[in-house]
Short mmCIF file of C-alpha atoms in Angstrom, two decimals:
data_model
loop_
_atom_site.label_atom_id
_atom_site.label_comp_id
_atom_site.label_asym_id
_atom_site.label_seq_id
_atom_site.Cartn_x
_atom_site.Cartn_y
_atom_site.Cartn_z
CA MET A 1024 -14.47 -12.05 -2.99
CA THR A 1025 -16.18 -8.68 -4.57
CA PRO A 1026 -14.56 -5.55 -3.17
CA THR A 1027 -16.93 -3.07 -1.51
CA SER A 1028 -15.06 -0.17 -2.94
CA ILE A 1029 -11.86 0.36 -5.29
CA LEU A 1030 -9.70 3.09 -6.04
CA TYR A 1031 -6.94 3.58 -8.97
CA PRO A 1032 -4.09 5.48 -7.56
CA LEU A 1033 -1.70 5.69 -10.65
CA GLY A 1034 -4.66 6.72 -12.94
CA ASP A 1035 -4.23 3.85 -15.37
CA HIS A 1036 -7.11 1.79 -14.34
CA ILE A 1037 -4.63 -1.11 -13.68
CA GLY A 1038 -3.10 -0.07 -10.44
CA SER A 1039 -5.89 -0.45 -7.73
CA VAL A 1040 -6.41 -0.61 -4.12
CA ALA A 1041 -9.66 -2.56 -3.46
CA LEU A 1042 -11.33 -3.05 0.05
CA ILE A 1043 -12.20 -6.63 0.59
CA GLN A 1044 -13.45 -6.90 4.21
CA HIS A 1045 -12.83 -5.51 7.48
CA VAL A 1046 -13.41 -6.34 11.25
CA GLY A 1047 -14.14 -4.07 14.05
CA ASP A 1048 -14.57 -0.41 14.78
CA ASP A 1049 -13.52 2.40 16.85
CA LYS A 1050 -15.60 0.89 19.58
CA MET A 1051 -13.72 -2.08 19.54
CA ILE A 1052 -10.67 -0.26 20.23
CA THR A 1053 -11.91 1.28 23.33
CA ASN A 1054 -13.25 -2.09 24.36
CA ALA A 1055 -10.03 -3.71 23.99
CA ALA A 1056 -8.43 -1.04 26.24
CA ARG A 1057 -11.10 -0.96 28.97
CA VAL A 1058 -11.34 -4.73 29.31
CA SER A 1059 -8.19 -4.49 31.46
CA PHE A 1060 -10.41 -3.13 34.16
CA GLY A 1061 -13.74 -4.94 33.21
CA GLY A 1062 -15.11 -1.81 31.53
CA ASP A 1063 -15.96 -3.09 28.18
CA SER A 1064 -19.54 -2.78 27.01
CA ASP A 1065 -22.02 -2.71 23.98
CA ALA A 1066 -22.97 1.04 24.49
CA PRO A 1067 -22.68 3.04 21.44
CA LEU A 1068 -19.39 4.84 20.98
CA ASN A 1069 -19.63 8.42 23.03
CA GLU A 1070 -17.54 11.27 24.00
CA ARG A 1071 -15.65 9.46 26.64
CA ASP A 1072 -14.76 6.68 24.12
CA GLU A 1073 -13.47 9.43 21.70
CA LYS A 1074 -11.16 10.92 24.44
CA LEU A 1075 -9.96 7.41 25.26
CA ILE A 1076 -8.90 6.91 21.55
CA ARG A 1077 -7.17 10.37 21.37
CA TYR A 1078 -5.23 9.37 24.71
CA LEU A 1079 -4.07 6.03 23.38
CA LEU A 1080 -2.88 7.49 20.38
CA ARG A 1081 -1.11 10.47 22.32
CA HIS A 1082 0.49 8.26 24.48
CA GLN A 1083 1.26 5.34 22.03
CA HIS A 1084 -0.55 2.62 23.73
CA GLY A 1085 -0.84 0.52 20.55
CA SER A 1086 -2.29 -2.98 21.35
CA PRO A 1087 -6.00 -1.77 21.63
CA PHE A 1088 -5.91 -1.06 17.57
CA GLU A 1089 -4.48 -4.43 16.90
CA HIS A 1090 -7.87 -6.15 17.45
CA ASN A 1091 -9.18 -4.73 14.13
CA LEU A 1092 -8.23 -5.94 10.57
CA ILE A 1093 -8.66 -4.52 7.22
CA THR A 1094 -7.89 -6.38 3.92
CA PHE A 1095 -7.08 -4.83 0.80
CA LYS A 1096 -6.57 -6.48 -2.65
CA ILE A 1097 -3.59 -4.31 -4.17
CA VAL A 1098 -2.57 -4.41 -7.63
CA CYS A 1099 0.58 -2.26 -8.19
CA PRO A 1100 3.88 -2.44 -9.81
CA ILE A 1101 6.52 -4.64 -8.36
CA PHE A 1102 8.57 -1.78 -7.08
CA VAL A 1103 5.78 -0.33 -4.98
CA ASP A 1104 4.95 -3.92 -3.80
CA ARG A 1105 8.75 -4.28 -2.82
CA GLN A 1106 8.43 -1.16 -0.47
CA MET A 1107 5.19 -2.11 0.93
CA VAL A 1108 6.37 -5.43 1.94
CA ARG A 1109 8.92 -4.45 4.21
CA HIS A 1110 6.14 -3.75 6.72
CA ARG A 1111 5.37 -7.06 8.18
CA VAL A 1112 4.69 -6.47 12.04
CA GLY A 1113 0.81 -6.80 12.34
CA VAL A 1114 0.60 -7.44 8.42
CA SER A 1115 -0.55 -10.49 6.35
CA LYS A 1116 0.24 -10.86 2.65
CA ASN A 1117 -0.37 -13.33 -0.18
CA GLU A 1118 0.96 -12.49 -3.71
CA ILE A 1119 0.03 -13.97 -6.97
CA SER A 1120 3.03 -16.47 -8.02
CA GLY A 1121 4.76 -16.54 -11.38
CA ARG A 1122 5.53 -20.11 -10.56
CA TYR A 1123 1.80 -20.93 -10.80
CA VAL A 1124 0.42 -18.81 -13.38
CA GLU A 1125 1.89 -17.16 -16.48
CA MET A 1126 2.11 -13.24 -15.61
CA GLN A 1127 -0.09 -10.86 -17.44
CA GLU A 1128 1.48 -8.12 -19.81
CA ARG A 1129 0.54 -5.36 -17.54
CA ASN A 1130 3.18 -2.62 -17.12
CA PHE A 1131 3.37 0.74 -15.31
CA THR A 1132 4.86 3.59 -17.23
CA PRO A 1133 5.03 6.98 -15.46
CA PRO A 1134 3.26 9.67 -16.81
CA SER A 1135 6.23 11.95 -16.48
CA PHE A 1136 9.80 11.13 -15.28
CA ARG A 1137 11.50 12.43 -12.22
CA LYS A 1138 15.17 13.57 -11.88
CA GLN A 1139 17.72 12.14 -9.27
CA ALA A 1140 18.06 14.29 -6.00
CA PRO A 1141 21.38 15.67 -5.79
CA SER A 1142 21.68 15.51 -2.17
CA ASN A 1143 19.38 12.42 -1.35
CA ARG A 1144 20.34 9.02 -2.54
CA GLN A 1145 17.00 7.69 -2.42
CA ALA A 1146 14.97 10.61 -3.40
CA SER A 1147 13.57 12.25 -6.46
CA VAL A 1148 13.07 15.91 -7.76
CA GLU A 1149 10.52 17.20 -10.15
CA ASP A 1150 12.17 17.54 -13.77
CA ASP A 1151 13.32 21.27 -14.30
CA GLY A 1152 12.97 21.12 -17.91
CA THR A 1153 16.39 19.48 -18.69
CA LEU A 1154 15.18 16.13 -18.63
CA GLU A 1155 14.17 14.56 -22.35
CA GLN A 1156 10.76 13.23 -21.37
CA ALA A 1157 9.95 11.81 -24.68
CA GLU A 1158 13.37 9.76 -24.97
CA ALA A 1159 13.01 8.66 -21.34
CA ALA A 1160 9.60 7.19 -22.04
CA ARG A 1161 10.66 5.64 -25.33
CA VAL A 1162 13.56 3.73 -23.70
CA TRP A 1163 11.36 2.65 -20.86
CA GLU A 1164 8.68 1.34 -23.33
CA GLU A 1165 11.30 -0.34 -25.35
CA ALA A 1166 12.92 -1.85 -22.65
CA TRP A 1167 9.80 -3.45 -20.92
CA HIS A 1168 8.27 -4.52 -24.12
CA GLN A 1169 11.60 -6.25 -24.90
CA ALA A 1170 11.79 -8.02 -21.36
CA PHE A 1171 8.07 -9.10 -21.50
CA GLY A 1172 8.77 -10.54 -25.14
CA ALA A 1173 11.97 -12.52 -23.63
CA TYR A 1174 9.57 -13.82 -20.78
CA GLN A 1175 7.01 -15.14 -23.57
CA GLU A 1176 9.89 -16.54 -25.85
CA LEU A 1177 11.42 -18.48 -22.98
CA LEU A 1178 8.04 -20.09 -22.37
CA ARG A 1179 7.39 -20.96 -26.05
CA LEU A 1180 11.02 -22.88 -25.56
CA GLY A 1181 9.50 -24.65 -22.75
CA VAL A 1182 11.46 -23.15 -19.96
CA THR A 1183 9.57 -23.62 -16.69
CA ARG A 1184 7.52 -20.50 -15.30
CA GLU A 1185 9.69 -20.15 -12.23
CA GLN A 1186 12.89 -19.38 -14.07
CA ALA A 1187 11.35 -17.40 -17.16
CA ARG A 1188 9.82 -14.81 -14.92
CA GLY A 1189 13.61 -13.70 -13.93
CA VAL A 1190 13.61 -11.72 -17.00
CA LEU A 1191 10.56 -9.56 -15.92
CA PRO A 1192 10.92 -6.08 -15.05
CA LEU A 1193 10.28 -4.00 -11.92
CA SER A 1194 7.63 -2.26 -13.52
CA LEU A 1195 5.58 -5.26 -14.30
CA TYR A 1196 2.23 -5.36 -12.01
CA THR A 1197 1.61 -7.86 -9.43
CA GLU A 1198 -1.23 -8.42 -6.94
CA SER A 1199 -1.64 -9.30 -3.61
CA TYR A 1200 -3.95 -9.39 -0.33
CA TYR A 1201 -2.84 -7.58 2.45
CA THR A 1202 -4.49 -7.56 5.80
CA PHE A 1203 -3.41 -4.90 8.21
CA ASN A 1204 -4.26 -4.56 11.75
CA VAL A 1205 -5.10 -0.83 12.47
CA ARG A 1206 -2.00 -0.33 14.65
CA SER A 1207 -0.04 -1.75 11.65
CA LEU A 1208 -1.87 0.17 9.24
CA LEU A 1209 -1.35 3.65 10.97
CA HIS A 1210 2.45 3.07 11.29
CA PHE A 1211 2.53 2.09 7.56
CA LEU A 1212 0.75 5.32 6.65
CA GLU A 1213 3.36 7.32 8.56
CA LEU A 1214 6.28 5.95 6.81
CA ARG A 1215 4.87 5.54 3.40
CA ASP A 1216 2.65 8.75 2.89
CA HIS A 1217 5.45 10.78 3.81
CA GLU A 1218 7.65 13.29 1.91
CA GLY A 1219 10.60 10.83 1.80
CA ALA A 1220 8.67 8.00 0.41
CA GLN A 1221 8.55 7.22 -3.27
CA TYR A 1222 5.84 9.11 -4.88
CA GLU A 1223 4.17 6.14 -6.58
CA THR A 1224 4.22 4.25 -3.07
CA ARG A 1225 2.74 7.44 -1.48
CA LEU A 1226 -0.06 7.25 -3.86
CA PHE A 1227 -1.10 3.74 -2.78
CA ALA A 1228 -0.78 4.68 0.90
CA ARG A 1229 -3.19 7.53 0.44
CA ALA A 1230 -5.72 5.21 -1.23
CA MET A 1231 -5.48 2.68 1.29
CA ALA A 1232 -6.11 5.54 4.18
CA GLN A 1233 -9.21 6.69 1.96
CA LEU A 1234 -10.87 3.48 2.10
CA ALA A 1235 -9.87 2.41 5.76
CA GLU A 1236 -10.65 6.04 7.31
CA PRO A 1237 -14.60 5.73 6.82
CA LEU A 1238 -14.41 2.48 9.01
CA PHE A 1239 -12.40 3.89 11.84
CA PRO A 1240 -13.55 7.72 11.63
CA VAL A 1241 -12.65 8.76 14.99
CA THR A 1242 -9.53 7.07 15.16
CA PHE A 1243 -8.22 8.62 12.14
CA ARG A 1244 -9.42 11.94 13.17
CA GLU A 1245 -7.50 11.81 16.29
CA TRP A 1246 -4.63 10.36 14.25
CA ARG A 1247 -4.47 12.93 11.90
CA ALA A 1248 -4.84 15.81 14.60
CA LEU A 1249 -1.74 14.44 16.37
CA HIS A 1250 0.28 14.26 13.32
CA ALA A 1251 -0.67 17.89 12.10
CA GLY A 1252 0.90 19.37 14.95
#
């Protein structure tokens, strides 16, 4: 399926977020909310609808946002995908399988390396000038080339793909179709475009939001306003 829009969050023209399809709009959200009272309609979105969306978000009435779907094709490093795949409520996922196909030699190398945060086990901080960037890049490149070379050698020896893939690094690119309903997408964005999330994952979350926002402009406007203050 041909994507309608595509973004490259990591700037390397490999990692990408592509909008594949979507179902629904802001009006569908209000109709889902109003059907309880028999008040759904085909009338264009109006100010009352916008106020209703604001009310639903403010008071966490989430189910009306579940009737709209957005499908992305996401090409990202495995370590990013593993952070995304934890969000499974209201999310469907299908990923390329290293059992069925030979994995491509596509690897993410950070443009710069960060240091471990001294007081947070999961977080990083910007290099203060003490990290040997060139040496870190050399070690990274050497490691992933060696790992991918071992993978290719195992295949050459006749080892099955499902076992040979075990030596591949987490920096290798994988690709998946992800389908979110709007409620699950907003929840994902709250957690993964957050200062506590890994920087690379935040870049993918922002790209997803950038593609989804024009499809549900009132919802995103009200959601951003709610979280701004």
